[in-house]
CSV table of C-alpha atoms in Angstrom, one decimal:
chain,number,residue,atom,x,y,z
B,3,MET,CA,0.0,0.0,0.0
B,4,LYS,CA,2.8,2.4,0.9
B,5,ALA,CA,4.6,1.6,-2.3
B,6,ARG,CA,1.4,2.4,-4.3
B,7,ARG,CA,1.0,5.7,-2.4
B,8,ALA,CA,4.6,6.6,-3.1
B,9,ALA,CA,4.3,5.8,-6.8
B,10,GLY,CA,1.1,7.8,-7.0
B,11,ALA,CA,2.8,10.8,-5.3
B,12,VAL,CA,5.7,10.6,-7.7
B,13,LEU,CA,3.4,10.4,-10.7
B,14,GLY,CA,1.3,13.3,-9.4
B,15,THR,CA,4.5,15.4,-8.9
B,16,GLY,CA,5.6,14.5,-12.4
B,17,VAL,CA,2.3,15.6,-13.9
B,18,LEU,CA,2.3,18.8,-11.9
B,19,LEU,CA,5.9,19.6,-13.0
B,20,CYS,CA,4.9,19.0,-16.6
B,21,LEU,CA,1.9,21.3,-16.3
B,22,LEU,CA,4.0,24.0,-14.7
B,23,ALA,CA,6.6,23.6,-17.5
B,24,GLY,CA,3.9,24.0,-20.1
B,25,VAL,CA,2.6,27.1,-18.4
B,26,ALA,CA,6.1,28.6,-18.2
B,27,VAL,CA,6.7,27.9,-21.9
B,28,THR,CA,3.4,29.5,-22.8
B,29,ALA,CA,4.0,32.5,-20.5
B,30,LEU,CA,7.7,33.1,-21.1
B,31,GLY,CA,8.3,31.6,-24.6
B,32,ILE,CA,8.2,33.8,-27.7
B,33,ARG,CA,6.0,32.5,-30.5
B,34,VAL,CA,7.5,32.5,-33.9
B,35,ASP,CA,5.2,34.0,-36.5
B,36,GLY,CA,5.8,33.6,-40.2
B,37,THR,CA,8.4,31.6,-42.2
B,38,SER,CA,11.3,34.0,-42.4
B,39,MET,CA,13.5,31.8,-40.3
B,40,ALA,CA,12.6,28.4,-41.9
B,41,PRO,CA,13.8,25.7,-41.8
B,42,THR,CA,15.6,26.7,-38.5
B,43,LEU,CA,12.4,27.9,-36.9
B,44,HIS,CA,8.8,27.3,-38.0
B,45,GLN,CA,5.5,29.0,-37.6
B,46,GLY,CA,4.2,28.3,-34.1
B,47,ASP,CA,7.5,27.3,-32.6
B,48,ARG,CA,8.1,28.8,-29.1
B,49,VAL,CA,11.7,29.9,-28.2
B,50,LEU,CA,13.2,31.0,-24.9
B,51,ALA,CA,15.7,33.8,-24.7
B,52,THR,CA,19.0,33.3,-22.7
B,53,PRO,CA,18.7,35.3,-19.5
B,54,GLY,CA,20.9,38.4,-19.4
B,55,SER,CA,21.5,38.5,-23.2
B,56,ALA,CA,19.5,41.6,-23.9
B,57,GLY,CA,21.6,44.3,-25.7
B,58,GLU,CA,24.1,41.7,-26.9
B,59,ALA,CA,25.0,40.9,-30.5
B,60,ARG,CA,27.2,37.9,-31.4
B,61,ARG,CA,27.9,36.8,-34.9
B,62,PHE,CA,25.5,34.1,-36.2
B,63,ASP,CA,23.4,34.0,-33.1
B,64,VAL,CA,19.6,34.2,-33.5
B,65,VAL,CA,18.2,37.1,-31.6
B,66,LEU,CA,14.9,38.8,-30.7
B,67,LEU,CA,14.9,42.4,-31.7
B,68,ARG,CA,12.7,45.3,-32.6
B,69,ALA,CA,13.7,47.0,-35.8
B,70,THR,CA,14.0,50.8,-35.9
B,71,GLY,CA,10.5,52.3,-36.4
B,72,LYS,CA,8.8,48.9,-36.0
B,73,ASP,CA,7.1,47.6,-32.9
B,74,ALA,CA,6.8,44.0,-33.8
B,75,LEU,CA,9.3,41.6,-32.3
B,76,LEU,CA,11.5,40.1,-35.0
B,77,VAL,CA,13.5,36.8,-34.8
B,78,LYS,CA,16.6,37.1,-37.0
B,79,ARG,CA,20.2,36.0,-37.3
B,80,VAL,CA,23.1,38.3,-36.6
B,81,ILE,CA,25.6,38.5,-39.5
B,82,GLY,CA,27.7,41.7,-39.3
B,83,LEU,CA,29.0,43.4,-36.1
B,84,PRO,CA,30.2,47.0,-35.6
B,85,GLY,CA,33.2,47.6,-37.8
B,86,ASP,CA,32.6,44.7,-40.1
B,87,ARG,CA,32.0,45.4,-43.8
B,88,VAL,CA,29.1,43.5,-45.4
B,89,ALA,CA,27.6,43.1,-48.9
B,90,ILE,CA,25.4,40.8,-50.9
B,91,VAL,CA,26.4,39.9,-54.4
B,92,SER,CA,23.7,38.6,-56.7
B,93,THR,CA,24.3,36.7,-60.0
B,94,PRO,CA,21.9,34.7,-62.2
B,95,ASP,CA,23.6,31.5,-61.1
B,96,GLU,CA,23.8,32.4,-57.4
B,97,PRO,CA,21.4,35.2,-56.4
B,98,PHE,CA,22.4,35.4,-52.7
B,99,ARG,CA,26.1,35.5,-51.8
B,100,VAL,CA,26.5,37.2,-48.4
B,101,LEU,CA,30.0,38.6,-48.0
B,102,LEU,CA,31.8,39.7,-44.8
B,103,GLN,CA,35.1,41.4,-44.0
B,104,GLU,CA,35.7,41.0,-40.2
B,105,GLY,CA,36.5,44.3,-38.6
B,106,GLY,CA,36.8,46.0,-42.0
B,107,LYS,CA,40.2,44.5,-42.6
B,108,GLY,CA,41.8,41.4,-44.1
B,109,PRO,CA,40.3,38.8,-46.5
B,110,LEU,CA,36.7,38.9,-47.7
B,111,TYR,CA,34.7,35.9,-46.7
B,112,ARG,CA,31.5,34.3,-47.9
B,113,VAL,CA,28.9,33.5,-45.2
B,114,ALA,CA,27.9,30.0,-46.0
B,115,ALA,CA,24.6,28.6,-44.8
B,116,PRO,CA,23.0,25.5,-46.5
B,117,GLN,CA,19.5,26.8,-45.7
B,118,TRP,CA,20.1,29.9,-47.8
B,119,ALA,CA,21.3,28.0,-50.9
B,120,ALA,CA,18.2,25.9,-50.9
B,121,GLN,CA,15.8,28.8,-50.6
B,122,ALA,CA,17.3,31.9,-52.2
B,123,HIS,CA,16.0,32.4,-55.7
B,124,ARG,CA,15.3,36.1,-55.9
B,125,THR,CA,18.1,38.4,-57.1
B,126,GLY,CA,19.0,41.4,-55.1
B,127,ALA,CA,22.1,43.2,-54.0
B,128,CYS,CA,23.2,45.1,-50.8
B,129,CYS,CA,24.0,47.5,-49.2
B,130,THR,CA,23.2,51.2,-49.1
B,131,PRO,CA,24.9,53.4,-46.5
B,132,GLU,CA,21.9,52.6,-44.2
B,133,GLY,CA,22.4,48.9,-44.5
B,134,SER,CA,19.4,48.1,-46.8
B,135,ARG,CA,19.2,46.6,-50.3
B,136,SER,CA,20.8,48.5,-53.1
B,137,ALA,CA,21.0,48.5,-56.9
B,138,ARG,CA,24.5,47.0,-56.9
B,139,ALA,CA,26.6,45.0,-54.5
B,140,GLU,CA,28.5,47.5,-52.3
B,141,LEU,CA,30.6,46.7,-49.2
B,142,ARG,CA,29.4,48.9,-46.3
B,143,THR,CA,30.8,49.3,-42.8
B,144,VAL,CA,28.4,48.4,-40.0
B,145,PRO,CA,28.3,51.5,-37.7
B,146,GLU,CA,29.1,51.6,-34.0
B,147,GLY,CA,26.2,50.3,-31.9
B,148,ALA,CA,24.6,48.6,-34.9
B,149,PHE,CA,24.5,45.2,-36.6
B,150,PHE,CA,23.5,43.6,-39.9
B,151,TYR,CA,20.9,40.8,-39.7
B,152,LEU,CA,19.1,38.4,-42.1
B,153,GLY,CA,16.5,35.7,-42.0
B,154,ASP,CA,17.3,32.1,-42.7
B,155,ASN,CA,14.7,32.1,-45.5
B,156,PRO,CA,16.1,34.9,-47.6
B,157,ASP,CA,13.3,35.2,-50.2
B,158,LEU,CA,10.6,35.6,-47.5
B,159,SER,CA,12.4,37.6,-44.8
B,160,ASP,CA,12.1,41.3,-44.0
B,161,ASP,CA,15.5,42.1,-42.4
B,162,SER,CA,18.3,44.6,-42.7
B,163,ARG,CA,17.7,44.6,-46.5
B,164,ALA,CA,14.3,46.2,-45.7
B,165,TYR,CA,14.9,48.1,-42.4
B,166,GLY,CA,18.6,48.9,-42.5
B,167,TRP,CA,21.1,48.4,-39.7
B,168,GLY,CA,19.7,47.0,-36.5
B,169,GLU,CA,20.4,48.7,-33.2
B,170,ILE,CA,22.2,46.5,-30.6
B,171,ASP,CA,20.4,48.2,-27.7
B,172,ARG,CA,17.1,47.1,-29.3
B,173,ILE,CA,18.0,43.4,-29.0
B,174,GLU,CA,15.7,41.9,-26.4
B,175,GLY,CA,17.6,38.6,-26.0
B,176,ARG,CA,19.5,35.8,-27.7
B,177,VAL,CA,17.4,32.7,-28.6
B,178,GLY,CA,18.8,30.0,-26.4
B,179,VAL,CA,16.5,27.0,-27.0
B,180,ARG,CA,13.4,25.9,-28.9
B,181,ALA,CA,10.9,25.1,-26.1
B,182,PHE,CA,8.0,24.0,-28.3
B,183,PRO,CA,7.2,21.7,-30.0
B,184,VAL,CA,8.6,19.3,-27.5
B,185,SER,CA,9.3,16.7,-30.2
B,186,SER,CA,11.8,19.1,-31.8
B,187,SER,CA,15.5,19.4,-30.9
B,188,PRO,CA,16.0,22.2,-28.4
B,189,ASP,CA,19.1,23.2,-30.4
B,190,ILE,CA,18.5,26.0,-32.9
B,191,GLY,CA,21.1,24.8,-35.4
B,192,ASN,CA,21.8,25.8,-39.0
B,193,ARG,CA,24.7,28.1,-37.8
B,194,PRO,CA,26.5,29.6,-40.8
B,195,VAL,CA,30.3,29.4,-41.3
B,196,LEU,CA,32.8,31.7,-43.0
B,197,GLU,CA,34.4,30.4,-46.2
B,198,GLU,CA,37.1,31.7,-48.5
B,199,TYR,CA,35.6,33.9,-51.2
B,200,ARG,CA,36.9,34.1,-54.8
B,201,GLY,CA,33.9,35.5,-56.7
B,202,PRO,CA,33.3,38.9,-58.2
B,203,SER,CA,34.3,41.8,-55.9
B,204,PRO,CA,31.6,44.2,-54.8
B,205,TRP,CA,32.1,48.0,-55.1
B,206,ARG,CA,33.8,49.2,-51.9
B,207,GLY,CA,31.6,51.9,-50.4
B,208,SER,CA,32.0,53.7,-47.1
């Protein structure tokens, strides 16, 4: 009898903890709306921000931010940091080549992400002095206190190409884990890497 009562207590505690966890995810988790971060994040996913990460930008992290002049919370990936030079080169064969020069010096790298290659079909170059899309590929320096950000689904993402440089102090947190659905891996994944670039050189702006 005691064993049954103990088992029941353990089961009841487990159920209660699961309910509390569900309530916490619903209350604290940020719901992803739209497909701009697919396949990394999907419509309806809930993510949790890393505590104490507000106002921080680290290369290739996924962050929660509010674009300048826009109240909606965006979920995007950090690409360029202050002092970096960034550009997007578009050719008929490859319409989305994201280029990066770390700290504005040294070699020019290509930001390689398999999810971009599979989904980028629209041509378009970057950047203007404000960090948005431009008529031709131009290397631009990310200003102090700002960063350049993109979605993992380039053709369906409104990001720096639409809004210009992001403001680091408007970052509300770094996405730490995917909390829902529970069947998904909590790891965000799909982190880009830097590769040697030997393609056409963009015009070097300011």
